[in-house]
Amino acid sequence: MDCLFCKFAGGEIPVEFIHESENIFAIKDINPQAPTHILIIPKRHFANAPELAKNEGATLSEIFMAAKEIALENGVESFRTVFNTGADAGQTVFHAHLHLLGGRKFAWPPG
Ligand code: 5GP
Ligand code: ZN
């Protein structure tokens, strides 16, 4: 399967992991939308967050716990977490990933 995040997970394309466990890894977003913009990604391939939840709920939980930890490591106490699911929601990489965004004020509702 031609999946960018599977290639990151498997080391086929090198990228700096800022956090890693048996099940997940985290990288800086290449096109940051906030001073802190990190992607937290399951190592195994699931097309989106609901698929991850259905098949590997413990990993979804681990992703959110890692988000809090990584935010605090970056001096961020107030943060936004986003899973885009589907192209109309802005998903462009169809391997589940949580966006962790912080370091600025965010508007609501989102655009
Ligand atoms: P999505 O649009 O699917 O919710 O999020 C995909 C994210 O992956 C985008 O924020 C995009 O900037 C990021 N991204 C795409 N290609 C790369 C890459 O090669 N390296 C890194 N670090 N991030 C990437
Ligand atoms: Zn994948």
CSV table of N, CA, C and O and ligand atoms in Angstrom, one decimal:
chain,number,residue,atom,x,y,z
A,1,MET,N,0.9,-1.2,0.0
A,1,MET,CA,0.0,0.0,0.0
A,1,MET,C,0.9,1.2,0.0
A,1,MET,O,1.9,1.3,0.7
A,2,ASP,N,0.5,2.2,-0.8
A,2,ASP,CA,1.3,3.4,-0.9
A,2,ASP,C,0.8,4.4,0.1
A,2,ASP,O,0.0,5.3,-0.2
A,3,CYS,N,1.3,4.3,1.3
A,3,CYS,CA,0.8,5.2,2.4
A,3,CYS,C,2.0,5.9,3.1
A,3,CYS,O,2.9,5.2,3.6
A,4,LEU,N,2.0,7.2,3.0
A,4,LEU,CA,3.1,8.0,3.6
A,4,LEU,C,3.4,7.7,5.0
A,4,LEU,O,4.5,7.5,5.5
A,5,PHE,N,2.3,7.6,5.9
A,5,PHE,CA,2.5,7.4,7.3
A,5,PHE,C,3.0,6.0,7.6
A,5,PHE,O,3.7,5.7,8.6
A,6,CYS,N,2.6,5.0,6.8
A,6,CYS,CA,3.1,3.6,6.9
A,6,CYS,C,4.6,3.6,6.6
A,6,CYS,O,5.4,2.9,7.3
A,7,LYS,N,5.0,4.4,5.6
A,7,LYS,CA,6.4,4.5,5.3
A,7,LYS,C,7.2,5.2,6.4
A,7,LYS,O,8.4,4.8,6.7
A,8,PHE,N,6.6,6.2,7.1
A,8,PHE,CA,7.3,6.8,8.3
A,8,PHE,C,7.4,5.8,9.4
A,8,PHE,O,8.4,5.6,10.0
A,9,ALA,N,6.3,5.1,9.6
A,9,ALA,CA,6.2,4.1,10.7
A,9,ALA,C,7.2,3.0,10.5
A,9,ALA,O,7.9,2.5,11.5
A,10,GLY,N,7.4,2.5,9.3
A,10,GLY,CA,8.3,1.4,9.0
A,10,GLY,C,9.8,1.9,8.7
A,10,GLY,O,10.6,1.0,8.5
A,11,GLY,N,10.0,3.2,8.8
A,11,GLY,CA,11.4,3.7,8.5
A,11,GLY,C,11.8,3.8,7.1
A,11,GLY,O,13.0,4.1,6.8
A,12,GLU,N,10.8,3.5,6.2
A,12,GLU,CA,11.1,3.5,4.7
A,12,GLU,C,11.5,4.9,4.3
A,12,GLU,O,12.3,5.2,3.4
A,13,ILE,N,10.7,5.9,4.9
A,13,ILE,CA,11.1,7.3,4.7
A,13,ILE,C,11.5,7.9,6.0
A,13,ILE,O,10.7,7.8,7.0
A,14,PRO,N,12.7,8.4,6.2
A,14,PRO,CA,13.2,8.9,7.5
A,14,PRO,C,12.4,10.2,7.9
A,14,PRO,O,12.2,11.1,7.1
A,15,VAL,N,12.1,10.2,9.2
A,15,VAL,CA,11.5,11.4,9.8
A,15,VAL,C,11.8,11.4,11.2
A,15,VAL,O,12.0,10.3,11.8
A,16,GLU,N,11.9,12.5,11.9
A,16,GLU,CA,12.2,12.6,13.3
A,16,GLU,C,11.0,12.2,14.1
A,16,GLU,O,10.0,12.9,14.0
A,17,PHE,N,11.1,11.2,14.9
A,17,PHE,CA,10.0,10.9,15.9
A,17,PHE,C,10.2,11.7,17.1
A,17,PHE,O,11.3,11.6,17.8
A,18,ILE,N,9.3,12.5,17.5
A,18,ILE,CA,9.5,13.3,18.7
A,18,ILE,C,8.9,12.5,19.9
A,18,ILE,O,9.1,12.9,21.1
A,19,HIS,N,8.2,11.4,19.6
A,19,HIS,CA,7.7,10.5,20.7
A,19,HIS,C,7.4,9.2,20.0
A,19,HIS,O,7.1,9.2,18.8
A,20,GLU,N,7.7,8.1,20.7
A,20,GLU,CA,7.5,6.8,20.2
A,20,GLU,C,7.2,5.8,21.2
A,20,GLU,O,7.8,5.8,22.3
A,21,SER,N,6.3,4.9,20.9
A,21,SER,CA,6.0,3.7,21.8
A,21,SER,C,5.8,2.5,20.8
A,21,SER,O,6.0,2.6,19.6
A,22,GLU,N,5.5,1.4,21.4
A,22,GLU,CA,5.2,0.2,20.6
A,22,GLU,C,4.2,0.4,19.5
A,22,GLU,O,4.2,-0.1,18.4
A,23,ASN,N,3.2,1.3,19.9
A,23,ASN,CA,2.0,1.4,19.1
A,23,ASN,C,1.8,2.7,18.3
A,23,ASN,O,1.0,2.8,17.4
A,24,ILE,N,2.5,3.7,18.7
A,24,ILE,CA,2.3,5.1,18.2
A,24,ILE,C,3.7,5.8,18.0
A,24,ILE,O,4.7,5.4,18.6
A,25,PHE,N,3.6,6.8,17.1
A,25,PHE,CA,4.7,7.7,17.0
A,25,PHE,C,4.2,9.1,16.8
A,25,PHE,O,3.0,9.3,16.4
A,26,ALA,N,5.0,10.1,17.0
A,26,ALA,CA,4.6,11.5,16.8
A,26,ALA,C,5.7,12.3,16.0
A,26,ALA,O,6.9,12.0,16.2
A,27,ILE,N,5.2,13.1,15.1
A,27,ILE,CA,6.1,13.9,14.2
A,27,ILE,C,5.6,15.3,14.2
A,27,ILE,O,4.5,15.6,14.4
A,28,LYS,N,6.5,16.3,13.8
A,28,LYS,CA,6.1,17.7,13.6
A,28,LYS,C,5.4,17.7,12.2
A,28,LYS,O,5.9,17.2,11.3
A,29,ASP,N,4.3,18.5,12.2
A,29,ASP,CA,3.7,18.7,10.9
A,29,ASP,C,4.6,19.5,10.0
A,29,ASP,O,5.2,20.5,10.4
A,30,ILE,N,4.6,19.1,8.7
A,30,ILE,CA,5.5,19.8,7.7
A,30,ILE,C,5.0,21.2,7.4
A,30,ILE,O,5.8,22.0,6.9
A,31,ASN,N,3.7,21.4,7.6
A,31,ASN,CA,3.1,22.7,7.3
A,31,ASN,C,2.3,23.2,8.5
A,31,ASN,O,1.1,23.1,8.5
A,32,PRO,N,3.0,23.6,9.5
A,32,PRO,CA,2.4,23.9,10.8
A,32,PRO,C,1.3,25.0,10.8
A,32,PRO,O,1.6,26.0,10.1
A,33,GLN,N,0.2,24.8,11.4
A,33,GLN,CA,-0.9,25.7,11.5
A,33,GLN,C,-0.9,26.5,12.8
A,33,GLN,O,-1.8,27.2,13.1
A,34,ALA,N,0.1,26.2,13.7
A,34,ALA,CA,0.2,26.8,15.0
A,34,ALA,C,1.6,26.6,15.4
A,34,ALA,O,2.3,25.8,14.9
A,35,PRO,N,2.1,27.4,16.4
A,35,PRO,CA,3.5,27.3,16.9
A,35,PRO,C,3.8,25.8,17.3
A,35,PRO,O,4.9,25.4,17.0
A,36,THR,N,2.9,25.1,17.9
A,36,THR,CA,3.0,23.7,18.1
A,36,THR,C,2.0,23.0,17.2
A,36,THR,O,0.8,23.2,17.4
A,37,HIS,N,2.5,22.2,16.3
A,37,HIS,CA,1.6,21.4,15.5
A,37,HIS,C,2.2,20.0,15.3
A,37,HIS,O,3.2,19.9,14.5
A,38,ILE,N,1.7,19.0,16.0
A,38,ILE,CA,2.3,17.7,16.0
A,38,ILE,C,1.2,16.7,15.6
A,38,ILE,O,0.0,16.9,15.9
A,39,LEU,N,1.7,15.7,14.8
A,39,LEU,CA,0.8,14.6,14.4
A,39,LEU,C,1.1,13.4,15.3
A,39,LEU,O,2.3,13.0,15.3
A,40,ILE,N,0.1,12.8,15.9
A,40,ILE,CA,0.3,11.6,16.7
A,40,ILE,C,-0.4,10.4,15.9
A,40,ILE,O,-1.6,10.6,15.6
A,41,ILE,N,0.3,9.4,15.6
A,41,ILE,CA,-0.1,8.5,14.6
A,41,ILE,C,0.1,7.0,15.1
A,41,ILE,O,1.1,6.7,15.6
A,42,PRO,N,-0.9,6.2,14.8
A,42,PRO,CA,-0.8,4.8,15.1
A,42,PRO,C,0.2,4.1,14.2
A,42,PRO,O,0.2,4.5,13.0
A,43,LYS,N,1.0,3.2,14.6
A,43,LYS,CA,2.0,2.5,13.7
A,43,LYS,C,1.3,1.6,12.7
A,43,LYS,O,1.7,1.5,11.6
A,44,ARG,N,0.2,1.0,13.1
A,44,ARG,CA,-0.5,0.2,12.2
A,44,ARG,C,-1.5,1.0,11.4
A,44,ARG,O,-2.0,2.1,11.8
A,45,HIS,N,-1.8,0.6,10.2
A,45,HIS,CA,-2.6,1.3,9.3
A,45,HIS,C,-4.1,1.2,9.5
A,45,HIS,O,-4.7,0.1,9.5
A,46,PHE,N,-4.8,2.4,9.8
A,46,PHE,CA,-6.2,2.5,9.8
A,46,PHE,C,-6.6,3.7,9.0
A,46,PHE,O,-5.9,4.7,9.2
A,47,ALA,N,-7.6,3.7,8.2
A,47,ALA,CA,-7.9,4.8,7.3
A,47,ALA,C,-8.2,6.1,8.0
A,47,ALA,O,-8.0,7.1,7.5
A,48,ASN,N,-8.9,5.9,9.2
A,48,ASN,CA,-9.3,7.1,9.9
A,48,ASN,C,-9.6,6.8,11.3
A,48,ASN,O,-9.4,5.6,11.8
A,49,ALA,N,-10.0,7.8,12.1
A,49,ALA,CA,-10.1,7.6,13.6
A,49,ALA,C,-11.2,6.6,13.9
A,49,ALA,O,-11.0,5.7,14.8
A,50,PRO,N,-12.4,6.6,13.3
A,50,PRO,CA,-13.4,5.6,13.6
A,50,PRO,C,-12.9,4.1,13.4
A,50,PRO,O,-13.2,3.2,14.2
A,51,GLU,N,-12.1,3.9,12.3
A,51,GLU,CA,-11.6,2.6,12.0
A,51,GLU,C,-10.6,2.2,13.1
A,51,GLU,O,-10.5,1.1,13.6
A,52,LEU,N,-9.8,3.2,13.6
A,52,LEU,CA,-8.8,2.9,14.7
A,52,LEU,C,-9.6,2.6,15.9
A,52,LEU,O,-9.3,1.6,16.6
A,53,ALA,N,-10.7,3.4,16.2
A,53,ALA,CA,-11.5,3.1,17.4
A,53,ALA,C,-12.1,1.7,17.4
A,53,ALA,O,-12.1,1.0,18.4
A,54,LYS,N,-12.6,1.3,16.2
A,54,LYS,CA,-13.3,0.0,16.1
A,54,LYS,C,-12.3,-1.1,16.3
A,54,LYS,O,-12.6,-2.1,16.9
A,55,ASN,N,-11.1,-1.0,15.8
A,55,ASN,CA,-10.1,-2.1,15.8
A,55,ASN,C,-9.1,-2.1,16.8
A,55,ASN,O,-8.5,-3.1,17.2
A,56,GLU,N,-8.8,-0.9,17.4
A,56,GLU,CA,-7.6,-0.8,18.3
A,56,GLU,C,-7.9,0.4,19.3
A,56,GLU,O,-7.1,1.4,19.3
A,57,GLY,N,-9.0,0.2,20.0
A,57,GLY,CA,-9.4,1.3,20.9
A,57,GLY,C,-8.3,1.8,21.9
A,57,GLY,O,-8.2,3.0,22.2
A,58,ALA,N,-7.5,0.8,22.4
A,58,ALA,CA,-6.5,1.2,23.4
A,58,ALA,C,-5.5,2.1,22.8
A,58,ALA,O,-4.9,3.0,23.5
A,59,THR,N,-5.2,1.9,21.5
A,59,THR,CA,-4.2,2.8,20.8
A,59,THR,C,-4.8,4.2,20.7
A,59,THR,O,-4.1,5.2,20.8
A,60,LEU,N,-6.1,4.3,20.4
A,60,LEU,CA,-6.8,5.7,20.4
A,60,LEU,C,-6.6,6.4,21.7
A,60,LEU,O,-6.3,7.5,21.8
A,61,SER,N,-6.8,5.6,22.8
A,61,SER,CA,-6.7,6.2,24.1
A,61,SER,C,-5.2,6.6,24.4
A,61,SER,O,-5.0,7.7,24.9
A,62,GLU,N,-4.3,5.8,23.9
A,62,GLU,CA,-2.9,6.1,24.1
A,62,GLU,C,-2.5,7.4,23.4
A,62,GLU,O,-1.7,8.2,23.8
A,63,ILE,N,-3.1,7.6,22.2
A,63,ILE,CA,-2.9,8.8,21.4
A,63,ILE,C,-3.3,10.0,22.2
A,63,ILE,O,-2.5,11.0,22.2
A,64,PHE,N,-4.4,10.0,22.8
A,64,PHE,CA,-4.9,11.2,23.6
A,64,PHE,C,-4.0,11.4,24.8
A,64,PHE,O,-3.7,12.6,25.2
A,65,MET,N,-3.6,10.3,25.4
A,65,MET,CA,-2.7,10.5,26.6
A,65,MET,C,-1.4,11.1,26.2
A,65,MET,O,-0.8,12.0,26.8
A,66,ALA,N,-0.9,10.6,25.0
A,66,ALA,CA,0.4,11.2,24.5
A,66,ALA,C,0.2,12.7,24.1
A,66,ALA,O,1.1,13.5,24.3
A,67,ALA,N,-1.0,13.0,23.6
A,67,ALA,CA,-1.2,14.4,23.2
A,67,ALA,C,-1.0,15.3,24.4
A,67,ALA,O,-0.3,16.4,24.3
A,68,LYS,N,-1.6,15.0,25.5
A,68,LYS,CA,-1.4,15.8,26.8
A,68,LYS,C,0.0,15.9,27.2
A,68,LYS,O,0.5,17.0,27.5
A,69,GLU,N,0.7,14.7,27.2
A,69,GLU,CA,2.1,14.7,27.6
A,69,GLU,C,3.0,15.6,26.6
A,69,GLU,O,3.8,16.4,27.1
A,70,ILE,N,2.8,15.4,25.3
A,70,ILE,CA,3.6,16.2,24.4
A,70,ILE,C,3.3,17.7,24.5
A,70,ILE,O,4.2,18.5,24.4
A,71,ALA,N,2.0,18.0,24.7
A,71,ALA,CA,1.6,19.4,24.8
A,71,ALA,C,2.4,20.0,26.0
A,71,ALA,O,3.0,21.1,25.9
A,72,LEU,N,2.4,19.3,27.2
A,72,LEU,CA,3.1,19.8,28.3
A,72,LEU,C,4.6,20.0,28.1
A,72,LEU,O,5.2,20.9,28.5
A,73,GLU,N,5.1,19.0,27.4
A,73,GLU,CA,6.6,19.0,27.1
A,73,GLU,C,6.9,20.3,26.2
A,73,GLU,O,8.0,20.8,26.2
A,74,ASN,N,5.9,20.7,25.5
A,74,ASN,CA,6.1,21.9,24.6
A,74,ASN,C,5.6,23.2,25.3
A,74,ASN,O,5.5,24.2,24.6
A,75,GLY,N,5.3,23.1,26.6
A,75,GLY,CA,4.9,24.3,27.3
A,75,GLY,C,3.5,24.7,27.0
A,75,GLY,O,3.2,25.9,27.2
A,76,VAL,N,2.7,23.8,26.5
A,76,VAL,CA,1.4,24.2,26.0
A,76,VAL,C,0.3,23.5,27.0
A,76,VAL,O,0.3,22.3,27.1
A,77,GLU,N,-0.5,24.4,27.6
A,77,GLU,CA,-1.5,23.8,28.5
A,77,GLU,C,-2.9,23.8,27.9
A,77,GLU,O,-3.7,23.0,28.3
A,78,SER,N,-3.1,24.7,27.0
A,78,SER,CA,-4.4,24.8,26.3
A,78,SER,C,-4.2,24.4,24.8
A,78,SER,O,-3.3,25.0,24.2
A,79,PHE,N,-4.8,23.4,24.4
A,79,PHE,CA,-4.5,22.9,23.1
A,79,PHE,C,-5.8,22.4,22.4
A,79,PHE,O,-6.8,22.1,23.0
A,80,ARG,N,-5.7,22.2,21.1
A,80,ARG,CA,-6.8,21.7,20.3
A,80,ARG,C,-6.3,20.3,19.7
A,80,ARG,O,-5.2,20.2,19.2
A,81,THR,N,-7.2,19.3,19.7
A,81,THR,CA,-6.9,18.1,19.1
A,81,THR,C,-8.0,17.8,18.0
A,81,THR,O,-9.1,18.0,18.2
A,82,VAL,N,-7.5,17.4,16.8
A,82,VAL,CA,-8.4,17.2,15.7
A,82,VAL,C,-8.1,16.0,14.9
A,82,VAL,O,-6.9,15.7,14.6
A,83,PHE,N,-9.1,15.2,14.7
A,83,PHE,CA,-9.0,14.1,13.7
A,83,PHE,C,-9.9,14.5,12.5
A,83,PHE,O,-11.1,14.6,12.6
A,84,ASN,N,-9.3,14.8,11.4
A,84,ASN,CA,-10.1,15.0,10.2
A,84,ASN,C,-10.5,13.6,9.6
A,84,ASN,O,-9.7,12.8,9.4
A,85,THR,N,-11.8,13.4,9.3
A,85,THR,CA,-12.3,12.1,8.8
A,85,THR,C,-13.0,12.4,7.5
A,85,THR,O,-14.1,12.9,7.5
A,86,GLY,N,-12.4,12.0,6.4
A,86,GLY,CA,-13.0,12.2,5.1
A,86,GLY,C,-12.5,13.5,4.4
A,86,GLY,O,-12.1,14.5,5.1
A,87,ALA,N,-12.5,13.5,3.1
A,87,ALA,CA,-11.9,14.6,2.3
A,87,ALA,C,-12.6,15.9,2.6
A,87,ALA,O,-12.0,17.0,2.7
A,88,ASP,N,-13.9,15.9,2.7
A,88,ASP,CA,-14.7,17.1,3.0
A,88,ASP,C,-14.3,17.8,4.3
A,88,ASP,O,-14.5,19.0,4.5
A,89,ALA,N,-13.8,17.0,5.2
A,89,ALA,CA,-13.4,17.5,6.5
A,89,ALA,C,-12.0,17.9,6.5
A,89,ALA,O,-11.5,18.4,7.6
A,90,GLY,N,-11.3,17.7,5.4
A,90,GLY,CA,-9.9,18.2,5.3
A,90,GLY,C,-8.9,17.1,5.4
A,90,GLY,O,-7.7,17.3,5.4
A,91,GLN,N,-9.4,15.8,5.4
A,91,GLN,CA,-8.4,14.7,5.5
A,91,GLN,C,-7.7,14.6,4.2
A,91,GLN,O,-8.3,14.5,3.1
A,92,THR,N,-6.4,14.5,4.2
A,92,THR,CA,-5.6,14.4,3.0
A,92,THR,C,-4.7,13.1,3.0
A,92,THR,O,-4.2,12.6,2.0
A,93,VAL,N,-4.3,12.7,4.2
A,93,VAL,CA,-3.6,11.5,4.4
A,93,VAL,C,-4.5,10.4,5.1
A,93,VAL,O,-5.0,10.6,6.2
A,94,PHE,N,-4.7,9.3,4.3
A,94,PHE,CA,-5.8,8.4,4.8
A,94,PHE,C,-5.2,7.3,5.6
A,94,PHE,O,-5.4,6.1,5.4
A,95,HIS,N,-4.4,7.7,6.6
A,95,HIS,CA,-3.9,6.9,7.7
A,95,HIS,C,-4.2,7.7,8.9
A,95,HIS,O,-3.6,8.8,9.0
A,96,ALA,N,-5.0,7.2,9.9
A,96,ALA,CA,-5.4,8.0,11.0
A,96,ALA,C,-4.3,8.7,11.7
A,96,ALA,O,-3.2,8.2,11.8
A,97,HIS,N,-4.6,10.0,12.1
A,97,HIS,CA,-3.6,10.8,12.8
A,97,HIS,C,-4.3,11.9,13.5
A,97,HIS,O,-5.2,12.5,13.0
A,98,LEU,N,-3.9,12.1,14.8
A,98,LEU,CA,-4.4,13.2,15.6
A,98,LEU,C,-3.5,14.4,15.4
A,98,LEU,O,-2.3,14.4,15.6
A,99,HIS,N,-4.2,15.6,15.1
A,99,HIS,CA,-3.4,16.8,15.1
A,99,HIS,C,-3.5,17.4,16.5
A,99,HIS,O,-4.5,17.5,17.1
A,100,LEU,N,-2.3,17.7,17.0
A,100,LEU,CA,-2.2,18.4,18.3
A,100,LEU,C,-1.7,19.8,18.0
A,100,LEU,O,-0.6,20.0,17.4
A,101,LEU,N,-2.5,20.8,18.3
A,101,LEU,CA,-2.3,22.2,17.9
A,101,LEU,C,-2.3,23.1,19.2
A,101,LEU,O,-3.2,22.9,20.0
A,102,GLY,N,-1.3,23.9,19.3
A,102,GLY,CA,-1.2,24.8,20.5
A,102,GLY,C,-0.3,25.9,20.3
A,102,GLY,O,0.4,26.0,19.2
A,103,GLY,N,-0.2,26.8,21.3
A,103,GLY,CA,0.7,28.0,21.2
A,103,GLY,C,0.1,29.2,20.6
A,103,GLY,O,0.8,30.2,20.5
A,104,ARG,N,-1.2,29.2,20.3
A,104,ARG,CA,-1.9,30.4,19.9
A,104,ARG,C,-3.3,30.3,20.3
A,104,ARG,O,-3.8,29.2,20.6
A,105,LYS,N,-4.1,31.4,20.1
A,105,LYS,CA,-5.5,31.3,20.4
A,105,LYS,C,-6.2,30.7,19.1
A,105,LYS,O,-5.8,31.1,18.0
A,106,PHE,N,-7.3,29.9,19.3
A,106,PHE,CA,-8.0,29.4,18.2
A,106,PHE,C,-9.4,29.9,18.2
A,106,PHE,O,-10.0,30.2,19.3
A,107,ALA,N,-10.0,30.1,17.0
A,107,ALA,CA,-11.3,30.5,16.9
A,107,ALA,C,-12.3,29.4,16.9
A,107,ALA,O,-11.9,28.2,16.7
A,108,TRP,N,-13.5,29.7,17.3
A,108,TRP,CA,-14.6,28.7,17.3
A,108,TRP,C,-15.9,29.4,16.7
A,108,TRP,O,-16.2,30.5,17.2
A,109,PRO,N,-16.6,28.9,15.8
A,109,PRO,CA,-16.4,27.6,15.2
A,109,PRO,C,-15.2,27.5,14.2
A,109,PRO,O,-14.8,28.6,13.7
A,110,PRO,N,-14.7,26.3,14.0
A,110,PRO,CA,-13.6,26.2,13.1
A,110,PRO,C,-14.0,26.4,11.6
A,110,PRO,O,-15.2,26.2,11.3
A,111,GLY,N,-13.1,26.8,10.8
A,111,GLY,CA,-13.4,27.1,9.4
A,111,GLY,C,-13.5,25.8,8.6
A,111,GLY,O,-13.2,24.8,9.0
B,1,5GP,P1,-4.9,15.8,7.2
B,1,5GP,O1,-5.1,16.8,6.1
B,1,5GP,O2,-5.0,14.4,6.5
B,1,5GP,O3,-5.8,15.9,8.4
B,1,5GP,O4,-3.5,15.9,7.8
B,1,5GP,C1,-2.3,15.5,7.1
B,1,5GP,C2,-1.2,16.4,7.6
B,1,5GP,O5,0.0,15.8,7.3
B,1,5GP,C3,-1.2,17.8,7.1
B,1,5GP,O6,-1.3,18.7,8.2
B,1,5GP,C4,0.2,17.9,6.4
B,1,5GP,O7,0.8,19.1,6.5
B,1,5GP,C5,1.0,16.8,7.0
B,1,5GP,N1,2.0,16.2,6.1
B,1,5GP,C6,1.8,15.8,4.8
B,1,5GP,N2,2.9,15.3,4.3
B,1,5GP,C7,3.8,15.4,5.3
B,1,5GP,C8,5.2,15.0,5.4
B,1,5GP,O8,5.9,14.5,4.4
B,1,5GP,N3,5.8,15.2,6.6
B,1,5GP,C9,5.2,15.7,7.7
B,1,5GP,N4,5.9,15.8,8.8
B,1,5GP,N5,3.9,16.1,7.6
B,1,5GP,C10,3.2,15.9,6.5
B,2,ZN,ZN,-0.8,3.7,6.5
